[in-house]
Short mmCIF file of C-alpha atoms in Angstrom, two decimals:
data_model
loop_
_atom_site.label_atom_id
_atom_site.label_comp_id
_atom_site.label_asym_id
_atom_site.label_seq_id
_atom_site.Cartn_x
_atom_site.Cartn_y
_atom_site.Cartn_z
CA UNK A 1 0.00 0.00 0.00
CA UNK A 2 1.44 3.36 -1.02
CA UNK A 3 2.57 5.71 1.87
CA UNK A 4 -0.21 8.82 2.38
CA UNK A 5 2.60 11.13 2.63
CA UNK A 6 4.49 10.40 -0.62
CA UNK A 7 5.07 13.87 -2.24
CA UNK A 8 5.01 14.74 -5.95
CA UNK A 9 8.00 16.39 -7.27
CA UNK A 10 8.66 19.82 -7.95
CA UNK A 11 10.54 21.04 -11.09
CA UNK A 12 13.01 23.64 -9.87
CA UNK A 13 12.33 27.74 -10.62
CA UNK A 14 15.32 27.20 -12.79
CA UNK A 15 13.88 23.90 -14.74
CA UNK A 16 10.58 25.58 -14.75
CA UNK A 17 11.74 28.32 -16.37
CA UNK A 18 13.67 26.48 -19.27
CA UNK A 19 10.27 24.25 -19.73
CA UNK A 20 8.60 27.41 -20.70
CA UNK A 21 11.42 28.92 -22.79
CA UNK A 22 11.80 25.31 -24.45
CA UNK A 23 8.23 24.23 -24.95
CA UNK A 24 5.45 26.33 -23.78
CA UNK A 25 6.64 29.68 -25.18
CA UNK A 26 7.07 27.98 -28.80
CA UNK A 27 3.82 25.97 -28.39
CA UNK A 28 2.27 29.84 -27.75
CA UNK A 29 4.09 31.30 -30.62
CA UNK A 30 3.34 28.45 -33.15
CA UNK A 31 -0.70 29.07 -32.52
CA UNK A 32 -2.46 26.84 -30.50
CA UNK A 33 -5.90 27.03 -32.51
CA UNK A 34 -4.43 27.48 -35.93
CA UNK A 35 -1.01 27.61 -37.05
CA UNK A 36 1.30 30.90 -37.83
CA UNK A 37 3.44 29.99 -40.74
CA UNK A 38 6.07 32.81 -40.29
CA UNK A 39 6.54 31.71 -36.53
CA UNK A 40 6.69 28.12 -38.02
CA UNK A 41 9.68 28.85 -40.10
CA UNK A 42 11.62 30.36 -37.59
CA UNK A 43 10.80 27.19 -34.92
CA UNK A 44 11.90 25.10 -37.53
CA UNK A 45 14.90 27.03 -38.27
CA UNK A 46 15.28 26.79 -34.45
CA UNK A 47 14.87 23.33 -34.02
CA UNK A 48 12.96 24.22 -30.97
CA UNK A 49 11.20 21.06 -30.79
CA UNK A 50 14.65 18.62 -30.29
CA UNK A 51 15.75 21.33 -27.57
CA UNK A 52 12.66 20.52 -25.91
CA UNK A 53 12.69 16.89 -26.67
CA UNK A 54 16.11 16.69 -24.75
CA UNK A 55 15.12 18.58 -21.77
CA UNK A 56 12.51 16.54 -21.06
CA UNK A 57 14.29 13.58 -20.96
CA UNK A 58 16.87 15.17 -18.21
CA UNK A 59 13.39 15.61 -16.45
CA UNK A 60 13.06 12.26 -16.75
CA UNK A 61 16.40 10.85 -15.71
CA UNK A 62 16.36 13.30 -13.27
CA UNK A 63 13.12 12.72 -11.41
CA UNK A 64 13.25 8.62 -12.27
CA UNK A 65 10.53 8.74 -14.64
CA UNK A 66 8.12 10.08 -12.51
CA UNK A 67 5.91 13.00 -13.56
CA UNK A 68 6.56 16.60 -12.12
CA UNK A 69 4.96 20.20 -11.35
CA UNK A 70 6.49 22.82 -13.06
CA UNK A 71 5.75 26.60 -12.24
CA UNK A 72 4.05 27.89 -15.68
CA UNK A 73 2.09 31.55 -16.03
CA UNK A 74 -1.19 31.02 -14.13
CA UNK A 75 0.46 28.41 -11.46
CA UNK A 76 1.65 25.05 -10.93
CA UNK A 77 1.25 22.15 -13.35
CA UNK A 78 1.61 18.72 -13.35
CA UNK A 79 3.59 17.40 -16.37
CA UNK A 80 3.09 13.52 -17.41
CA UNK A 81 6.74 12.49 -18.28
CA UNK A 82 5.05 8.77 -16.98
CA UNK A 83 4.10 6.55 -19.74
CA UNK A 84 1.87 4.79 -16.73
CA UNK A 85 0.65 7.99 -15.55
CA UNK A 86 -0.48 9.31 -19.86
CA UNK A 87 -2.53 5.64 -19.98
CA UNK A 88 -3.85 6.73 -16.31
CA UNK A 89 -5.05 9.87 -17.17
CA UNK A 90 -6.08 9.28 -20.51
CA UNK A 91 -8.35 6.03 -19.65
CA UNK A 92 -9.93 7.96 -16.56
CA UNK A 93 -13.01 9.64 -16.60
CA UNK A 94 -13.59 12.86 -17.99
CA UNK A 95 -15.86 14.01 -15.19
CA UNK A 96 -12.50 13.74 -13.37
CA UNK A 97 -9.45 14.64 -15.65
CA UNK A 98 -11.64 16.83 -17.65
CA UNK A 99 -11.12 18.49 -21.26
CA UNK A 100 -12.34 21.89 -20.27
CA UNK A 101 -9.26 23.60 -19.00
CA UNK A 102 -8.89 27.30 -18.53
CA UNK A 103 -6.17 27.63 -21.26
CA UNK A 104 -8.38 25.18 -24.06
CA UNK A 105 -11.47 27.51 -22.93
CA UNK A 106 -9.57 30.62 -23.65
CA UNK A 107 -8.62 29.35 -26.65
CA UNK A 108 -10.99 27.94 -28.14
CA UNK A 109 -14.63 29.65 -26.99
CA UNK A 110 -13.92 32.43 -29.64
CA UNK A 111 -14.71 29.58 -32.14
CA UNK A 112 -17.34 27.36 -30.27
CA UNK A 113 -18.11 28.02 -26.92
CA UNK A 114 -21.07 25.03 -26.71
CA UNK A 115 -19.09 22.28 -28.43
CA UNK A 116 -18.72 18.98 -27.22
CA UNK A 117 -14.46 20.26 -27.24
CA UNK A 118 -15.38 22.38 -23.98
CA UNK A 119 -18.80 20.84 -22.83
CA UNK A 120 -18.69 18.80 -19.75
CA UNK A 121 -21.21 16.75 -17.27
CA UNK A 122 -25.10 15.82 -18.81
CA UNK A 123 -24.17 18.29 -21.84
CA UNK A 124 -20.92 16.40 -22.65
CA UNK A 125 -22.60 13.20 -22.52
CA UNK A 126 -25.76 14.00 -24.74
CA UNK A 127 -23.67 15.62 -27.42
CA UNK A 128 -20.76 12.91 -26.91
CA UNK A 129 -23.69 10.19 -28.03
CA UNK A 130 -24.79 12.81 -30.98
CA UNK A 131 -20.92 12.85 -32.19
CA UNK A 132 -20.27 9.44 -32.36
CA UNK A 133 -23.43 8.40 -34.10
CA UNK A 134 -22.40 11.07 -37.19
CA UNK A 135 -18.83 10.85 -37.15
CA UNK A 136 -17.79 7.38 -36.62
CA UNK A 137 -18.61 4.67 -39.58
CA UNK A 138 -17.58 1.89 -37.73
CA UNK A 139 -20.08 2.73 -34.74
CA UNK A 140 -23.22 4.33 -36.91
CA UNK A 141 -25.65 2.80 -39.65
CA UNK A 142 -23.90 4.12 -42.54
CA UNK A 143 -21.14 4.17 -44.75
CA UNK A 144 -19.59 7.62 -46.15
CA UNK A 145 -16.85 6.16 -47.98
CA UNK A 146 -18.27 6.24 -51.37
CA UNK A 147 -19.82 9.62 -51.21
CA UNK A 148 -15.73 10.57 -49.84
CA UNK A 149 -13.99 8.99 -52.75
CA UNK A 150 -16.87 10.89 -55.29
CA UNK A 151 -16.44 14.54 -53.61
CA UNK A 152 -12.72 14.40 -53.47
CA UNK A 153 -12.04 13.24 -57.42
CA UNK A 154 -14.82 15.67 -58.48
CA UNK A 155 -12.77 18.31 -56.42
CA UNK A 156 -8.92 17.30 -57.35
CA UNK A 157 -9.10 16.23 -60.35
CA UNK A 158 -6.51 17.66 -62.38
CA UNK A 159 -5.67 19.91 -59.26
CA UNK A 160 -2.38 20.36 -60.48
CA UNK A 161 -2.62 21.02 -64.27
CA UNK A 162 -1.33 18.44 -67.23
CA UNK A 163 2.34 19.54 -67.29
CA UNK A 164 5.19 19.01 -64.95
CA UNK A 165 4.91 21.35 -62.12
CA UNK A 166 5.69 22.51 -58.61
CA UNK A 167 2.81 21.10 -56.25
CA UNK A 168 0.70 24.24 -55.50
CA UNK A 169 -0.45 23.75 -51.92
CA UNK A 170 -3.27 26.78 -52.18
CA UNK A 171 -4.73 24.69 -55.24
CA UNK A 172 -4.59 21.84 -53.25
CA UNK A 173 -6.32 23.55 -49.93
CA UNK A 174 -8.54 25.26 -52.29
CA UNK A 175 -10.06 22.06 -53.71
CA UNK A 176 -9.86 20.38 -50.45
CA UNK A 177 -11.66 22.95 -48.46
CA UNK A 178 -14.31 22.88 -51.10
CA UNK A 179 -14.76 19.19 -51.34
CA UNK A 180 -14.83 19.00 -46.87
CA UNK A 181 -17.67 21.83 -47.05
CA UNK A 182 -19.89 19.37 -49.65
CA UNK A 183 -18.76 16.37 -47.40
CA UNK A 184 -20.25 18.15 -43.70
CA UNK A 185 -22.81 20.92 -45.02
CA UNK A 186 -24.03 19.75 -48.66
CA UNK A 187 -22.90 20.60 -51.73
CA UNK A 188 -24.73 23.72 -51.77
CA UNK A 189 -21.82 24.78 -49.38
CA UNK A 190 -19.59 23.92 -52.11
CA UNK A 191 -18.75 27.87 -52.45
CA UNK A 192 -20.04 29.16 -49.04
CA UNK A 193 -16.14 30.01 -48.53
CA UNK A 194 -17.40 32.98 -46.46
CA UNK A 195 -18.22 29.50 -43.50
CA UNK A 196 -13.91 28.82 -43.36
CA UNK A 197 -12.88 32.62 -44.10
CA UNK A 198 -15.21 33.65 -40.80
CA UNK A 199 -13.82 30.18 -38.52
CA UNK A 200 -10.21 31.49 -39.39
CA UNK A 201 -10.81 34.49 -38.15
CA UNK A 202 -11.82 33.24 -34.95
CA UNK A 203 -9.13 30.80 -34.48
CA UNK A 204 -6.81 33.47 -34.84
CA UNK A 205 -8.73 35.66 -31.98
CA UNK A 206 -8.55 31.96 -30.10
CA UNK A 207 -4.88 32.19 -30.88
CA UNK A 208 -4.08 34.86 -28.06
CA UNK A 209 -5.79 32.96 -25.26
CA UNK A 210 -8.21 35.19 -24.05
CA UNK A 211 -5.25 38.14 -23.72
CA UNK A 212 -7.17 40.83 -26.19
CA UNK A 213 -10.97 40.82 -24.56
CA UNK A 214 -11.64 44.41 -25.78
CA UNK A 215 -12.10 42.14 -29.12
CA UNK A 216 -14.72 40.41 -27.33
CA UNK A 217 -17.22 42.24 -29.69
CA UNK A 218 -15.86 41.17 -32.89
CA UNK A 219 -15.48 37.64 -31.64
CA UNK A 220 -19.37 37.83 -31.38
CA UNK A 221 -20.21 39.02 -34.72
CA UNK A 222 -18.10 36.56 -36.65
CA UNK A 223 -19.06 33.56 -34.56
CA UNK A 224 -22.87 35.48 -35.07
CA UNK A 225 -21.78 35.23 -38.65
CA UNK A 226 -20.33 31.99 -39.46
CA UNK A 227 -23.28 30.24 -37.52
CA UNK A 228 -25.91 32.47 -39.74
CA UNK A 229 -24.30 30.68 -42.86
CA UNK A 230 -24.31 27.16 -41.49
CA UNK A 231 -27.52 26.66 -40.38
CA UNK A 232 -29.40 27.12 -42.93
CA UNK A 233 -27.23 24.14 -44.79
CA UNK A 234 -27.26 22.10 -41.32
CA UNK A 235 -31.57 22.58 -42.14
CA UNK A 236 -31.43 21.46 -45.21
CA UNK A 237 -30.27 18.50 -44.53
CA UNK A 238 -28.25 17.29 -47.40
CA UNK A 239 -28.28 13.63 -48.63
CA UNK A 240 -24.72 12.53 -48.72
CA UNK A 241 -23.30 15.34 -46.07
CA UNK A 242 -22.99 14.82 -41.95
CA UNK A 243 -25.43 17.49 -41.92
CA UNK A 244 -27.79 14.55 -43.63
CA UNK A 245 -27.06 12.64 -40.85
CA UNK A 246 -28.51 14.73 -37.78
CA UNK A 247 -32.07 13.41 -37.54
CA UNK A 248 -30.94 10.06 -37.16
CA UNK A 249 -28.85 10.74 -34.24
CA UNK A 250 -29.85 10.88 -30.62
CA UNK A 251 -29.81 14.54 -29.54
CA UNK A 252 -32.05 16.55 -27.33
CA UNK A 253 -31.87 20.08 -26.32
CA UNK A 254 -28.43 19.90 -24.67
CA UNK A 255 -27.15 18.54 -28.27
CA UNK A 256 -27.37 21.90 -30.41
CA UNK A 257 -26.10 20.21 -33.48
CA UNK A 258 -25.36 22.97 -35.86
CA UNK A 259 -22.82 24.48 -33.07
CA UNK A 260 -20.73 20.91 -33.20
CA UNK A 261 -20.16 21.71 -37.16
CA UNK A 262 -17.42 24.87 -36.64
CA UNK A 263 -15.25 21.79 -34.76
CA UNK A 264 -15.55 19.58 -37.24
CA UNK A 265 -14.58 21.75 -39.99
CA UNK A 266 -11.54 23.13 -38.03
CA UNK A 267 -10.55 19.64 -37.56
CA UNK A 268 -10.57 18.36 -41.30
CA UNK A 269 -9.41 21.83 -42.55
CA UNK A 270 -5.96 21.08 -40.24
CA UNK A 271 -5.75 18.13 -42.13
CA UNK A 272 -5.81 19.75 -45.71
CA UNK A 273 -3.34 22.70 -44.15
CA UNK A 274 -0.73 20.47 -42.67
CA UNK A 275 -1.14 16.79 -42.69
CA UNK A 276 -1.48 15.64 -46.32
CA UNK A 277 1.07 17.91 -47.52
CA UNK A 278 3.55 16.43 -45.04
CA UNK A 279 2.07 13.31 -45.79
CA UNK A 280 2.94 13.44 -49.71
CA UNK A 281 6.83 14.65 -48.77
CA UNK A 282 7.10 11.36 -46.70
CA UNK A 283 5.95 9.04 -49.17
CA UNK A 284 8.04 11.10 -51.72
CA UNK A 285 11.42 10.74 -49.88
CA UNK A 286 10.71 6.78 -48.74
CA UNK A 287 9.86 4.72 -52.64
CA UNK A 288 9.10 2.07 -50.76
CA UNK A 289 6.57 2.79 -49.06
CA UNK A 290 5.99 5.58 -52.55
CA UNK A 291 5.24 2.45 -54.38
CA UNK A 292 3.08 0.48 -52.31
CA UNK A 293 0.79 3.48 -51.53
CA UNK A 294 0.32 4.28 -55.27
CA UNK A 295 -0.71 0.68 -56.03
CA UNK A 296 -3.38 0.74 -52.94
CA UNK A 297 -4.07 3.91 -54.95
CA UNK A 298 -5.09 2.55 -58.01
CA UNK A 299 -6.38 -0.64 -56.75
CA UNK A 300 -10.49 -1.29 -56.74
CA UNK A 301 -11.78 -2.22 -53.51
CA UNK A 302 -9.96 -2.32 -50.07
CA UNK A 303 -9.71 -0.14 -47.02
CA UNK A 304 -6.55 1.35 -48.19
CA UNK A 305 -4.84 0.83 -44.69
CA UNK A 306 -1.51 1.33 -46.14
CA UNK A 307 -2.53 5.24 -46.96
CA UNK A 308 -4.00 5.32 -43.65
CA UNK A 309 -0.66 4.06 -41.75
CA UNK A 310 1.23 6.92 -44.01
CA UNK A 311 -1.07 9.41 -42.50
CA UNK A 312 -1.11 8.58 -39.65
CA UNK A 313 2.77 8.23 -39.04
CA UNK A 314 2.69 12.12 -40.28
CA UNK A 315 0.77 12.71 -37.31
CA UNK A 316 3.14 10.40 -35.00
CA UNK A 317 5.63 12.57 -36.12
CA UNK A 318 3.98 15.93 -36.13
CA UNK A 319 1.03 16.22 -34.08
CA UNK A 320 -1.70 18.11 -35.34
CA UNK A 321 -2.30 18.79 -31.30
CA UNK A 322 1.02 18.37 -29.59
CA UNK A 323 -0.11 18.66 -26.39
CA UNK A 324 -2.90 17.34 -24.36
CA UNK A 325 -4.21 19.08 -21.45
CA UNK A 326 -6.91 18.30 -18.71
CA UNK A 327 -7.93 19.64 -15.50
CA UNK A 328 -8.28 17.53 -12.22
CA UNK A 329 -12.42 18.25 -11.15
CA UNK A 330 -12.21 16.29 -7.50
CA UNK A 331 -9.16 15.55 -5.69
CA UNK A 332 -7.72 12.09 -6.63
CA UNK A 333 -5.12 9.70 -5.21
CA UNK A 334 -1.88 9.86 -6.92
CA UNK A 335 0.94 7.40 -6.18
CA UNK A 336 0.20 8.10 -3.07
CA UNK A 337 -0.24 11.63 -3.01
CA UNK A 338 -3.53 13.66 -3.79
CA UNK A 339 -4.00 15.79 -7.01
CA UNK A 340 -6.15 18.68 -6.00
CA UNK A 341 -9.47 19.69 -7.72
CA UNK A 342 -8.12 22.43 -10.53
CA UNK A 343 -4.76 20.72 -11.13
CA UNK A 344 -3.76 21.34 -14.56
CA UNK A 345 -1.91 18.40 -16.15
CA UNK A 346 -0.01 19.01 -19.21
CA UNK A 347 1.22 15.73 -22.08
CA UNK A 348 3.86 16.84 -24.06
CA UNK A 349 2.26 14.34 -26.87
CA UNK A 350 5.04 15.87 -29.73
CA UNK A 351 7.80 15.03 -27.14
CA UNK A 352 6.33 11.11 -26.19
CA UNK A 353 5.74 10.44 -29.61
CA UNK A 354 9.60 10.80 -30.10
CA UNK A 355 10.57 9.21 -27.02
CA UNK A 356 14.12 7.63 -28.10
CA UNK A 357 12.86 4.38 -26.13
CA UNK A 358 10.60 3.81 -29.52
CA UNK A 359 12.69 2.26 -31.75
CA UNK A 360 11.80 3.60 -34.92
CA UNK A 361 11.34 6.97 -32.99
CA UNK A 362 12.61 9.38 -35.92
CA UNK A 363 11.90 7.03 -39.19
CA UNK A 364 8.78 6.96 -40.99
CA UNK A 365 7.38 3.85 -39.94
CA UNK A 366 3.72 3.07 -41.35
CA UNK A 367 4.24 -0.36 -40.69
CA UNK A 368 3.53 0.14 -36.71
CA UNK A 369 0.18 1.14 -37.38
CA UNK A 370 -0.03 -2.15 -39.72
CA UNK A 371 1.27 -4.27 -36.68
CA UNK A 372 -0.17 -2.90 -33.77
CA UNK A 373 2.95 -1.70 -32.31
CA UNK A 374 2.36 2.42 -32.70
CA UNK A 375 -1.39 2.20 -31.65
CA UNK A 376 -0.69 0.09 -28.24
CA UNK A 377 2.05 2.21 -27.15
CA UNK A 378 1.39 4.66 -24.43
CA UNK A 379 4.29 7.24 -25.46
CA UNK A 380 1.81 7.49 -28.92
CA UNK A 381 -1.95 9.19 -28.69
CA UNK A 382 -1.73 11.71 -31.90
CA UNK A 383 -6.06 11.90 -31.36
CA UNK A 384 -5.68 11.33 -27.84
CA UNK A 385 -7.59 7.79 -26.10
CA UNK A 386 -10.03 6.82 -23.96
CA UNK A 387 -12.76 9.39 -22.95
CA UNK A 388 -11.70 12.07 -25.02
CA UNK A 389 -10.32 10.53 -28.08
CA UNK A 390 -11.28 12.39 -30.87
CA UNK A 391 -14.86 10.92 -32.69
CA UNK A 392 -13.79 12.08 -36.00
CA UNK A 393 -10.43 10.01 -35.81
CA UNK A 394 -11.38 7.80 -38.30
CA UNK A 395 -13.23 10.23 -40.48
CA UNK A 396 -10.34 11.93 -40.82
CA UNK A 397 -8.48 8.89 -41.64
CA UNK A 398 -10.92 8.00 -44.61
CA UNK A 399 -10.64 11.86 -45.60
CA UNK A 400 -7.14 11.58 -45.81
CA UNK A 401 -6.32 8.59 -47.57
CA UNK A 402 -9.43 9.37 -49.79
CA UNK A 403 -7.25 13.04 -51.10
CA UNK A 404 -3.81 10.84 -51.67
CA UNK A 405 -5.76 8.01 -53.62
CA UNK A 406 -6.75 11.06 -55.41
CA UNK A 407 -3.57 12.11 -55.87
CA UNK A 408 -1.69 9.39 -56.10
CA UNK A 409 -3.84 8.03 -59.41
CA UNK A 410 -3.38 10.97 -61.49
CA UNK A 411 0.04 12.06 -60.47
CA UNK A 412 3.47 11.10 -59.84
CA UNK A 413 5.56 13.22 -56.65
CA UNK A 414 9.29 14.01 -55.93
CA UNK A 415 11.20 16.32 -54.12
CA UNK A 416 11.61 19.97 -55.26
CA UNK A 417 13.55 20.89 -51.93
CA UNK A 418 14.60 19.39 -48.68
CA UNK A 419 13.61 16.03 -48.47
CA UNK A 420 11.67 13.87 -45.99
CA UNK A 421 14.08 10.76 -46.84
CA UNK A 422 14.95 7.77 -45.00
CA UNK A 423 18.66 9.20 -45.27
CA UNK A 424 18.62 9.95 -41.22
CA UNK A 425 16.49 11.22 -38.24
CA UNK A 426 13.59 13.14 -39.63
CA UNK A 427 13.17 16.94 -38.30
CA UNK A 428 11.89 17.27 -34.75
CA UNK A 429 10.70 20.61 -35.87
CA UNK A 430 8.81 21.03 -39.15
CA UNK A 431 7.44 23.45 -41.28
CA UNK A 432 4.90 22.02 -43.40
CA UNK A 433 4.28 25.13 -45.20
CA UNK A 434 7.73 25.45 -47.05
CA UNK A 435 7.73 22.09 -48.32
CA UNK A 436 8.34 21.89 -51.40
CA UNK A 437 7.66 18.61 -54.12
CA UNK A 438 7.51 18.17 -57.98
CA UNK A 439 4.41 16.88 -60.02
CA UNK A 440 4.19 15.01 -63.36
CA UNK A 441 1.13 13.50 -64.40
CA UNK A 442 0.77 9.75 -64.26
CA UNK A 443 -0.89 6.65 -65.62
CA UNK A 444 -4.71 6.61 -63.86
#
């Protein structure tokens, strides 16, 4: 039986310090509700993630593995440097290690303040039950893939022209943003670009954490105005959208559907911005794994797992959300100790996911996700687990390798600029948006 007085460490005002300068600060300056591309070239230029990556391990050495508070700008928090204490926290209940911190409220209420991303108790439940039943295939009575693989070749095909080019990344958003707005709203939302263009603005309000509230004003007329465009396409009802999907699922007042949408859109727009570009500049530098994704390309049939794997190894490597945060509601027993109701705990998910104790820790590796090793390892939750894994997860899996089948039929990729190769360690740090590949048009 552990001892009642067993005491959880304390990072030193020193280590505290150099957590913040290492990690937080950067995490700050990247965005933490959409990313800032000029901060994102200087990180990278920085390398800020490896410095952080290696003084978190000291932590670790230091402290024997066990997780820590460090001092950060509104108080102490606890970080998880425990693989134990990540499955612990992630697997408990979200009534007690809850979602709804102060810093995710700050940062994201400008964009949905009634989501099921910052809902908790009887709300989070009813619109927890609404979410999976529309976003996850596996779990609900229908199947979206077809209607995935339609919108996304009516929407990239020929993307890139019929020459040899350099891969235009704005085409490829452009396209992709169109075909995600058919795929949630309807295709009537095909050109509603005014939805995304109003959702940006409020991520980038969400970006400053609540530290500019005489904008508090604006905030309200563009969240006024994005929600005044998607309703009317969430009433409509569209066969062959999500929005088709609502009157099927269980909901009741606490539910307020159309208000889940902005979420979902900010989700599968990070994908287009980030994820598939990085994607294409792995699978560029690695022929290996080039080759067997363009035959599970072109192939008929099949739940093109491969693709999947390659997508999501971008996102072991670069999270899409690097860190995972939740608040402690009631105190709790911890190794001994007790966690006190408001106890911010803080996973470093981009520095786990690197942990040199994985093996294949800077190497694209789709295989894990083939064999089971990626998606049973604790140091490894790019869409978090348990309570508050992400319900679109999967979606956004079937998005994703729905755009590179795209791709992948019609065109052939390489390298324009630094590569993605298997010639060493991959980049801790990346900057997705100055990547740089050529395009030739292939065999379909």
């Amino acid at each position: 039986m552990e001892q009642a007085t067993a005491e959880i460490p304390h990072a030193t005002r020193l280590e505290s310090l150099t957590f913040s300068l290492l990690y937080s600060l950067p995490e700050f300056a990247r965005g933490p509700v959409i990313r800032r591309p000029l901060t994102m070239r200087q990180l990278a230029r920085l390398d800020t993630q490896a410095a952080a990556q290696r003084f978190c391990m000291r932590l670790r050495v230091r402290y024997g593995g066990r997780s820590l508070y460090v001092k950060g700008p509104r108080g102490k928090v606890l970080l998880l440097l425990s693989q134990g204490d990540v499955e612990r926290v992630l697997t408990g209940s979200d009534s007690v290690f809850s979602l709804r911190t102060e810093d995710k409220w700050r940062a994201f209420s400008p964009v949905q303040p009634d989501s099921l991303l910052l809902s908790r108790g009887k709300s989070r439940e009813d619109q927890r039950r609404f979410t999976d039943a529309v976003l996850q295939p596996g779990r609900a009575p229908h199947d979206l893939a077809r209607r995935i693989d339609q919108v996304m070749a009516e929407e990239l095909d020929g993307i890139f022209g019929h020459r040899p080019a350099v891969v235009s990344w704005k085409r490829l958003r452009d396209g992709y943003y169109r075909a995600v707005l058919r795929l949630v709203l309807g295709d009537a939302a095909r050109d509603d670009v005014q939805i995304l263009s109003a959702l940006n603005a409020l991520r980038r309000e969400g970006n400053w954490v609540g530290l500019r509230p005489w904008r508090e004003k604006r905030v309200r007329s563009l969240r006024q105005a994005m929600m005044a465009r998607i309703e009317p396409h969430v009433a409509a009802a569209a066969d062959g959208s999500l929005a088709g999907l609502f009157a099927a699922a269980p909901q009741s007042p606490l539910t307020r559907p159309a208000v889940q949408v902005p979420h979902w859109l900010m989700a599968l727009e990070g994908i287009g911005t980030t994820v598939l570009g990085t994607t294409l500049a792995l699978l560029a530098g690695h022929p290996e794994h080039y080759e067997r994704a363009r035959a599970e390309a072109s192939a008929t049939g099949g739940d093109r797992e491969h693709l999947r794997a390659c997508l999501y190894e971008s996102l072991r490597l670069w999270p899409l959300v690097p860190t995972l945060q939740r608040v402690v509601t009631t105190p709790t027993g911890w190794h001994g100790a007790t966690l006190a109701a408001g106890t911010d705990i803080t996973i470093p998910v981009a520095v786990h996911s690197r942990n040199p104790q994985i093996d294949y820790a800077d190497a694209f590796t789709p295989q894990a996700w083939l064999d089971g090793r990626a998606s049973a390892d604790w140091w490894i939750v790019p869409f978090s687990a348990g309570p508050g894994r992400c319900p679109g997860a999967d979606l956004g899996g079937q998005v994703g390798a729905a755009v590179l089948a795209t791709l992948l039929r019609q065109y052939d990729f390489h390298p324009a600029g630094p590569e993605l190769g298997a010639g060493g360690p991959l980049p801790q740090t990346l900057d997705p948006f100055s990547l740089r590949l050529s395009v030739r048009p292939g065999r379909r």
